[in-house]
Coordinates of N, CA and C in Angstrom, one line a residue:
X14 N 0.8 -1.2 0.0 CA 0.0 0.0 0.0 C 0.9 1.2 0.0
X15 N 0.4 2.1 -0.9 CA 1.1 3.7 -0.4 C 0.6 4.7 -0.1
X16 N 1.4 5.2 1.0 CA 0.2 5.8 2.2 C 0.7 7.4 2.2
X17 N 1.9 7.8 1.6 CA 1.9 9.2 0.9 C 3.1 9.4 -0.5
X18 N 2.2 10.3 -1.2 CA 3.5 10.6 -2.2 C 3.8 11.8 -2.5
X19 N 5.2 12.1 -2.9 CA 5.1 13.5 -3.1 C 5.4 13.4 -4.6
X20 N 6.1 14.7 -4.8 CA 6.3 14.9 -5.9 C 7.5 13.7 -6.4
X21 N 8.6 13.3 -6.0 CA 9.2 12.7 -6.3 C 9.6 11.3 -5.5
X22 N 8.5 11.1 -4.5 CA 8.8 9.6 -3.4 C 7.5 9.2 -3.1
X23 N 7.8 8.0 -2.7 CA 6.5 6.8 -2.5 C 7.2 6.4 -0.9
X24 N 6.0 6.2 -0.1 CA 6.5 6.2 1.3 C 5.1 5.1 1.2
X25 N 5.2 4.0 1.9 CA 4.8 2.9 1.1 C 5.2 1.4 2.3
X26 N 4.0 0.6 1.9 CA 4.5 -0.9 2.6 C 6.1 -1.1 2.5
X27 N 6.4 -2.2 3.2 CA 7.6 -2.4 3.0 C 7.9 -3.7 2.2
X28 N 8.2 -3.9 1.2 CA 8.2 -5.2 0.1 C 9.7 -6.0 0.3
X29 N 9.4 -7.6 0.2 CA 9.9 -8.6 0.4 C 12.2 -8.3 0.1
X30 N 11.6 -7.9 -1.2 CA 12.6 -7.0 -2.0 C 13.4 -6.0 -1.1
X31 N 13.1 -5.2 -0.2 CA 13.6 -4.2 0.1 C 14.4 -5.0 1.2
X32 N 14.6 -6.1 2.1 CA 15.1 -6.5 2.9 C 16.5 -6.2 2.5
X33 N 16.8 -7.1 1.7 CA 18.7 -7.0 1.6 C 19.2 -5.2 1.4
X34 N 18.7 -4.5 0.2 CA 18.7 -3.1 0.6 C 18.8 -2.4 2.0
X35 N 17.8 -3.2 2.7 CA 17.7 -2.6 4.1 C 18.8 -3.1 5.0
X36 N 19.5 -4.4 4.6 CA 20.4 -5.0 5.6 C 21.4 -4.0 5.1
X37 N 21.9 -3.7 4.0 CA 23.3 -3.4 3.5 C 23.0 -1.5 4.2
X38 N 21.9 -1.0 4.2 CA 21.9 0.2 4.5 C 22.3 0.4 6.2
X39 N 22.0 -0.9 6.8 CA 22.5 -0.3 8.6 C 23.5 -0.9 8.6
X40 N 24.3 -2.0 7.8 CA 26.0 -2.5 7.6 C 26.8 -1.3 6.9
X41 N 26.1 -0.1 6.1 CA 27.0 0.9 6.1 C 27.6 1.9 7.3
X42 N 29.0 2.1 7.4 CA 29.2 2.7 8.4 C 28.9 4.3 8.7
X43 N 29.3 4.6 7.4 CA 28.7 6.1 7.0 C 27.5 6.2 7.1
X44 N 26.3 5.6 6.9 CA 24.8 5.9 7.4 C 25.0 6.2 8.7
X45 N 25.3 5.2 9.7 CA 25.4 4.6 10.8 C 26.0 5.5 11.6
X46 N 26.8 6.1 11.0 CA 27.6 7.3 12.2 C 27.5 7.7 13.3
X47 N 26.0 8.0 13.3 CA 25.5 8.8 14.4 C 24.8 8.0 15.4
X48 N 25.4 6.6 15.2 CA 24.1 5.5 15.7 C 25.6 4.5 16.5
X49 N 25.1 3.6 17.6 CA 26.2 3.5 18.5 C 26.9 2.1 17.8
X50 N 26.7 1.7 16.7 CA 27.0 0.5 15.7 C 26.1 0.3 14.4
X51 N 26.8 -0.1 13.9 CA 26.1 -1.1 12.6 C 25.3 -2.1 13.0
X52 N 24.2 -2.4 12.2 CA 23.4 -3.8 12.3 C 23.9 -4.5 11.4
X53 N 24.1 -6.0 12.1 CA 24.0 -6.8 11.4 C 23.0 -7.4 10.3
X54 N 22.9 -8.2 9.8 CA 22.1 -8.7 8.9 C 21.1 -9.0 10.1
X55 N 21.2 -9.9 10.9 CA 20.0 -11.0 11.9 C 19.5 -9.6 12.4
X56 N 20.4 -8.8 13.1 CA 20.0 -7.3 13.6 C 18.7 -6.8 12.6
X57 N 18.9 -6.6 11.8 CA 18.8 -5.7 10.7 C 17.2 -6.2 10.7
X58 N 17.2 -7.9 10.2 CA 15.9 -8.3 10.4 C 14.8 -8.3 11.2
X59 N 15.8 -8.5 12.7 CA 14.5 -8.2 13.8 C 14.1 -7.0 13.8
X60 N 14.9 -5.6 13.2 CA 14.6 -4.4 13.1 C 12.9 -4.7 12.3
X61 N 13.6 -5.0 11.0 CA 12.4 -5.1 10.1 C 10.5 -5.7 10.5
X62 N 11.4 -6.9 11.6 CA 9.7 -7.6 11.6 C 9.4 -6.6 12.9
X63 N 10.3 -6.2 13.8 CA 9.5 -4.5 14.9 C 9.0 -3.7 14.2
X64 N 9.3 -2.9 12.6 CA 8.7 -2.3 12.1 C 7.4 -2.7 11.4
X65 N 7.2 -4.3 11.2 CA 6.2 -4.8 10.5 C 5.1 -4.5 11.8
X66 N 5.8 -5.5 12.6 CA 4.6 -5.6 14.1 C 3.9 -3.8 14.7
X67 N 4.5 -2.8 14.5 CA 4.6 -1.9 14.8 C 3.5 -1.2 14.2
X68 N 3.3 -1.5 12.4 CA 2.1 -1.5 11.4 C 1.2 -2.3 11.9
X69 N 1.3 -3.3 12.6 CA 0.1 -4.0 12.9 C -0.2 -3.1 13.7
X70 N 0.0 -3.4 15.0 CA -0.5 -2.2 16.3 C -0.8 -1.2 16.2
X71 N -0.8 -0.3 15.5 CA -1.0 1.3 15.3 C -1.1 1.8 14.1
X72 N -1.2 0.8 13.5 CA -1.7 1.4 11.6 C -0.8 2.4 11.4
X73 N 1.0 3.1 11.9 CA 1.8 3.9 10.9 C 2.9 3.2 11.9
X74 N 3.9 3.8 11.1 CA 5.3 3.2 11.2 C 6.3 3.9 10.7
X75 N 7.5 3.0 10.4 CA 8.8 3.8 9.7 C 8.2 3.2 8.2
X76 N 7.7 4.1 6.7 CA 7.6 3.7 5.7 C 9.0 3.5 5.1
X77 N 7.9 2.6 4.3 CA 9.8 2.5 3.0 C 9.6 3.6 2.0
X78 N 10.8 3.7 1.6 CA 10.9 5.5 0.9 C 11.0 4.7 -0.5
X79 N 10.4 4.9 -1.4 CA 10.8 4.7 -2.6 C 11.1 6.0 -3.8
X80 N 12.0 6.3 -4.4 CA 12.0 7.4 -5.4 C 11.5 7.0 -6.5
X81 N 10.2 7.5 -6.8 CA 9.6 7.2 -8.4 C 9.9 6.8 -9.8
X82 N 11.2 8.1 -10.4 CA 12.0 8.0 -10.9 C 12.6 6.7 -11.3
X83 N 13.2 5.9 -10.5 CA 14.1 4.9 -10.6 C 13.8 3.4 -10.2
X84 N 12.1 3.6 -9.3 CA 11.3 2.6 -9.0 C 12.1 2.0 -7.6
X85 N 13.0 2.9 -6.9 CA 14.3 2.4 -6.0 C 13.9 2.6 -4.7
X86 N 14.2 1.5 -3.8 CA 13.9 1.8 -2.0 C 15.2 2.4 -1.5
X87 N 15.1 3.3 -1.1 CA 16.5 4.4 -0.8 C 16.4 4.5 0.8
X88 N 15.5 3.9 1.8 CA 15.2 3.9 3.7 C 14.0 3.9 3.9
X89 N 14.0 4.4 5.1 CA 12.5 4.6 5.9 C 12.2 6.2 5.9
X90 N 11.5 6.7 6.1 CA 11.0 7.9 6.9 C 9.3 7.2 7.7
X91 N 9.2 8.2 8.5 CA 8.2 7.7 9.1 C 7.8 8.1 10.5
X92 N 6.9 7.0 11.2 CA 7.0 7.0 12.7 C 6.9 6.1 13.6
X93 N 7.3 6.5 14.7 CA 7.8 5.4 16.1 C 7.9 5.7 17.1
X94 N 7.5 4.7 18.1 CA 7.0 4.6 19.8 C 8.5 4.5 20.0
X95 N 9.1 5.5 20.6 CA 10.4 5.3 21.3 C 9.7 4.3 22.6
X96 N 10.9 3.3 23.1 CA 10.6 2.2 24.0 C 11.7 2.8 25.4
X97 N 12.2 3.7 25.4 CA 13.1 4.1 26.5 C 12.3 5.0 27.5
X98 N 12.6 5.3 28.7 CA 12.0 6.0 29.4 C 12.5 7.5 29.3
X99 N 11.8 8.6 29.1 CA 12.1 10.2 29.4 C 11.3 10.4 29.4
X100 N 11.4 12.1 29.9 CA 10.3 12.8 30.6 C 9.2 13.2 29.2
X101 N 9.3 12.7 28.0 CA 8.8 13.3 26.6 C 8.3 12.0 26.2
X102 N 8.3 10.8 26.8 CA 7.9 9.8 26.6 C 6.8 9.4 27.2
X103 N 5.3 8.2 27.0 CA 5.7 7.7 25.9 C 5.2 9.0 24.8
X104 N 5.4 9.0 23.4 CA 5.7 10.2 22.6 C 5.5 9.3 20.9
X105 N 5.3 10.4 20.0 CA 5.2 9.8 18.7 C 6.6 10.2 18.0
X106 N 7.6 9.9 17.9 CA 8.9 10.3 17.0 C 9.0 10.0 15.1
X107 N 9.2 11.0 14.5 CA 9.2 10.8 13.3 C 10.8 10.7 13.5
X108 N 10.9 9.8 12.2 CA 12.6 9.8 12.2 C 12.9 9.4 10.1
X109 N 14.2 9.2 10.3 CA 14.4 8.5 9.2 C 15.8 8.1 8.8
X110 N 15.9 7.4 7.9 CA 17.5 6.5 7.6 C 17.7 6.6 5.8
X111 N 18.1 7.4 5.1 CA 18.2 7.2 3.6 C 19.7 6.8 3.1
X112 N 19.7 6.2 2.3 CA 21.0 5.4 1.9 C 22.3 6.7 1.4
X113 N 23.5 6.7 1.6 CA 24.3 7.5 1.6 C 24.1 8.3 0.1
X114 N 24.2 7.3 -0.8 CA 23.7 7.9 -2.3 C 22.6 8.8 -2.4
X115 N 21.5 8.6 -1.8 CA 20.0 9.9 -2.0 C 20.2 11.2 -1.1
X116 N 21.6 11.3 0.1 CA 21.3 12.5 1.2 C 22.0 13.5 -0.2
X117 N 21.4 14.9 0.1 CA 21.7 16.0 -0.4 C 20.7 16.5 -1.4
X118 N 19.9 15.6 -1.8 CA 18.7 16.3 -3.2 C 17.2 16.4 -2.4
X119 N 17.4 16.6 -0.9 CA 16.0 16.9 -0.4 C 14.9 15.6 -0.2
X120 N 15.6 14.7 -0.6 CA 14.6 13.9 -0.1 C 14.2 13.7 1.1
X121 N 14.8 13.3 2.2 CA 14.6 13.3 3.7 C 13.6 14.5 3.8
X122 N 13.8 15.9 3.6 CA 12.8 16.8 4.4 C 11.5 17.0 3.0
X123 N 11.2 16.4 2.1 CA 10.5 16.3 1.5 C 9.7 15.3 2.2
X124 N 10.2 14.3 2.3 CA 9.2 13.0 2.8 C 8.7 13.1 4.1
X125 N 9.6 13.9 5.0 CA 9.4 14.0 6.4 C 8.2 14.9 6.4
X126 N 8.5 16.1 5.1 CA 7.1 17.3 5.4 C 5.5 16.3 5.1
X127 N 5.7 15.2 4.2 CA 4.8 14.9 4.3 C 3.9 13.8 5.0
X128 N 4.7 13.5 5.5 CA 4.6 12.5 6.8 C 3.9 12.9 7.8
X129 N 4.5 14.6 8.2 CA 4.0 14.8 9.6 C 2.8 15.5 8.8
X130 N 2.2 15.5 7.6 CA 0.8 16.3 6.8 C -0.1 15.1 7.5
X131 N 0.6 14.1 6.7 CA -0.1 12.7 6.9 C -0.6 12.3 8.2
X132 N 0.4 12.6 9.0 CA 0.1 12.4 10.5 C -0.8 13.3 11.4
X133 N -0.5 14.3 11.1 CA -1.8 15.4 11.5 C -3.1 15.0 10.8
X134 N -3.2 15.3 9.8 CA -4.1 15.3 9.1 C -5.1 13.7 8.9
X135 N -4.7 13.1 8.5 CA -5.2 11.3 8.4 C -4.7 10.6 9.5
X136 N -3.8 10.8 10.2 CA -3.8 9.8 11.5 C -4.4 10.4 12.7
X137 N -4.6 12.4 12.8 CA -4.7 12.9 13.9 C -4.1 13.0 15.0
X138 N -2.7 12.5 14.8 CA -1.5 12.7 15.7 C -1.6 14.3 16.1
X139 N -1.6 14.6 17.2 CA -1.7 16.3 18.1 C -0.3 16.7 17.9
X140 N 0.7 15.9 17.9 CA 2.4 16.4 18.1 C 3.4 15.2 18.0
X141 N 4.3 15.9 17.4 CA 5.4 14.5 17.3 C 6.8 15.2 17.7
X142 N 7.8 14.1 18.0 CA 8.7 14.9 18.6 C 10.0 14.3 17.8
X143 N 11.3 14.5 17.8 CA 12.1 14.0 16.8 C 13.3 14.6 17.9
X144 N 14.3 13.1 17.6 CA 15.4 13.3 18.6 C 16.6 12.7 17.8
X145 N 17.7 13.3 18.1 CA 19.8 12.7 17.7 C 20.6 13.2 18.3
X146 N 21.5 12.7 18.3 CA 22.9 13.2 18.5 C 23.0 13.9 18.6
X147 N 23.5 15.5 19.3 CA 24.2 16.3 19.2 C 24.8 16.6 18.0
X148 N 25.8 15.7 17.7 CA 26.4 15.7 16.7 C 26.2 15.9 15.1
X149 N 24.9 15.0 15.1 CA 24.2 15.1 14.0 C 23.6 16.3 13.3
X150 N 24.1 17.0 12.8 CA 23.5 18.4 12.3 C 22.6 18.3 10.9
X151 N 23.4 17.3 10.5 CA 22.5 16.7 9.3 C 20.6 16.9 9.5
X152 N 20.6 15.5 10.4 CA 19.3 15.4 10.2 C 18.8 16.4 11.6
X153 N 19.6 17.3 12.5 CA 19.1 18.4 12.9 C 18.4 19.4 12.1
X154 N 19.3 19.4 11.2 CA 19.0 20.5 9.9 C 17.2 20.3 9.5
X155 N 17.2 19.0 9.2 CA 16.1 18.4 8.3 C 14.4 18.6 9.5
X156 N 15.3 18.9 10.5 CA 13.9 18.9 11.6 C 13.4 20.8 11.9
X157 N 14.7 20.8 11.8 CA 14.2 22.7 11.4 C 13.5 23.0 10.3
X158 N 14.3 22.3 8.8 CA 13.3 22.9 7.7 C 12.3 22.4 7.7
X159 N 11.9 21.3 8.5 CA 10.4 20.8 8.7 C 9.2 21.5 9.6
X160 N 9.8 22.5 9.9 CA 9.0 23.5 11.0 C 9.1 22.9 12.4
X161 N 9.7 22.4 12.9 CA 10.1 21.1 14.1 C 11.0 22.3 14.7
X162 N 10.7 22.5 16.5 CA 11.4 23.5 17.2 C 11.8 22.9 17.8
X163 N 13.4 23.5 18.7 CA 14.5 23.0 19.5 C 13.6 22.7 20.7
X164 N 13.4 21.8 21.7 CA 12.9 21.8 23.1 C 14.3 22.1 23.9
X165 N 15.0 20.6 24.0 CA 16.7 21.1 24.7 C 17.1 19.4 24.3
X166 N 18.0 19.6 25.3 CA 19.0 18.7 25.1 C 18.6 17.5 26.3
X167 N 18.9 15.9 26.2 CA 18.9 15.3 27.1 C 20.1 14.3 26.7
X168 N 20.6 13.2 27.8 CA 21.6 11.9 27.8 C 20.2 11.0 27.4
X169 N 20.5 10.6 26.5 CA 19.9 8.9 25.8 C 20.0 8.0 26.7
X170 N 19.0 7.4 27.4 CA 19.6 6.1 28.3 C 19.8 4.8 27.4
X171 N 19.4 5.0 26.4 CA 20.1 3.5 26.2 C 21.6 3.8 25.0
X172 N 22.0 5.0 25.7 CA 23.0 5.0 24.8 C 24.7 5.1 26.1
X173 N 25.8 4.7 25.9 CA 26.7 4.5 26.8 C 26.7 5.9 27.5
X174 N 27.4 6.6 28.9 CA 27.3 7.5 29.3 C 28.6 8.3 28.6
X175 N 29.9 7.0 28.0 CA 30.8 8.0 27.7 C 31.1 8.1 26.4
X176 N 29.9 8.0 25.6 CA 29.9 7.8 24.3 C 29.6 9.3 23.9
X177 N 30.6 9.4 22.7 CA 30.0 11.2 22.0 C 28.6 11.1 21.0
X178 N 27.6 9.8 21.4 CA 26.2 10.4 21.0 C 25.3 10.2 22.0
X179 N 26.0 10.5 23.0 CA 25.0 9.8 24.1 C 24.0 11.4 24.3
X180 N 24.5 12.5 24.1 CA 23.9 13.5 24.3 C 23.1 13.8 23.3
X181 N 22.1 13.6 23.5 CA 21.0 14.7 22.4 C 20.6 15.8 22.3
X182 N 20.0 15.7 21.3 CA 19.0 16.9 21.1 C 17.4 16.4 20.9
X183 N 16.1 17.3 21.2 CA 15.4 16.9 21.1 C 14.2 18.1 20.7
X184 N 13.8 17.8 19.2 CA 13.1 18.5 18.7 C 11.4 18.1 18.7
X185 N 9.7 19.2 18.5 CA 9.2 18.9 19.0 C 8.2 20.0 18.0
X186 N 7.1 19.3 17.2 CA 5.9 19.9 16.6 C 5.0 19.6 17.4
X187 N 4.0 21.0 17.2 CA 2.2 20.0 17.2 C 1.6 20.6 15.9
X188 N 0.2 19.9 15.8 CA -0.8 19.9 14.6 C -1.3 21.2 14.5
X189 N -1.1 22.0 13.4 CA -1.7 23.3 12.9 C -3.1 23.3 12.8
X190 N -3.9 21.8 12.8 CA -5.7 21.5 12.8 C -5.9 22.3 13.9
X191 N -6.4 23.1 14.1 CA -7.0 23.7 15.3 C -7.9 22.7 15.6
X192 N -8.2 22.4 17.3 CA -9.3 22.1 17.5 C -8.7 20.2 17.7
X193 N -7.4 20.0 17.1 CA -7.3 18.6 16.9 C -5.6 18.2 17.7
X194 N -5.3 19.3 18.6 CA -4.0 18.7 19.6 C -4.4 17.7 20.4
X195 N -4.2 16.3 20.2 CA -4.3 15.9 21.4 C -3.2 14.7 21.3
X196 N -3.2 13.9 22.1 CA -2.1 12.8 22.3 C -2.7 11.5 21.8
X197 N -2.2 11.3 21.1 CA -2.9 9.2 21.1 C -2.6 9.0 22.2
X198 N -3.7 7.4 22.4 CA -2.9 6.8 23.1 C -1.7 6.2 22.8
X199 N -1.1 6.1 23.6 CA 0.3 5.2 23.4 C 0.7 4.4 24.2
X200 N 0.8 2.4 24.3 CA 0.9 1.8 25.5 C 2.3 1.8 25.6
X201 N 2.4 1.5 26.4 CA 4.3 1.7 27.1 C 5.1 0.2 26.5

């Protein structure tokens, strides 16, 4: 099924196909940077069937990105029940992962703008919140041109204390619907 498109991407089921794509994208180290390891392949998969189970439970997820153009699955963008404890938690987080070849032509904040349309709009999500690294300016960048405001900074608990990503940042929309802020539920 595809559940938004823009001008130039399909955000979309995730197909059989896109598996090995998807393993080779978290065994890259350069994607991975900002993230406290690489996934394995086995990794990679149980990622995949959390994302599948995740569609079951709550009808949205991390979508698979496809660019029209080339008929190509290039990551996810999407959304997700962070499973750690903070005070912003439990919370709806949009995020995303695009393969080192597609960053720089807009796709990430293309797909992200229309995700959180989607999300407001057809899911009725009230607010979503988006969190990285410090370090990451990248997809810091992509949460500003999304209209997404700075909250502050917190330590990631499930990230090492003496690691240089353990510190985040953590950014924070709500729904422009007037009349339609409110929270899902969300079970812990």
């Amino acid at each position: 099924m595809i559940y938004i498109q823009t001008p130039r991407l399909l955000l979309r089921d995730w197909a059989e196909q896109d598996l090995e794509p998807f393993r080779q994208l978290n065994a890259d180290e350069t994607v991975m940077r900002y993230f406290p390891a690489t996934l394995s392949g086995e990794e990679t998969d149980k990622f995949y069937e959390a994302i599948q189970a995740e569609f079951r439970e709550c009808g949205f997820g991390l979508y698979a990105v496809e660019v029209k153009a080339q008929q190509e699955f290039i990551g996810f963008i999407g959304f997700h029940r962070p499973v750690f404890q903070a005070d912003f938690t439990p919370c709806i987080e949009i995020g995303w992962r695009l393969k080192k070849e597609a960053w720089g032509q807009g796709y990430a904040t293309e797909g992200a703008v229309a995700c959180l349309a989607y999300g407001f709009n057809e899911l009725g999500l009230g607010e979503v919140y988006s969190f990285t690294a410090v370090v990451n300016t990248p997809s810091q960048n992509v949460m500003k041109k999304i209209g997404m405001r700075y909250v502050k900074n917190f330590y990631h608990p499930r990230v090492a204390p003496e690691s240089p990503l353990c510190e985040h940042v953590l950014y924070h929309i709500e729904s422009p619907l007037t009349g339609n802020l409110r929270r899902p539920e969300i079970s812990k």
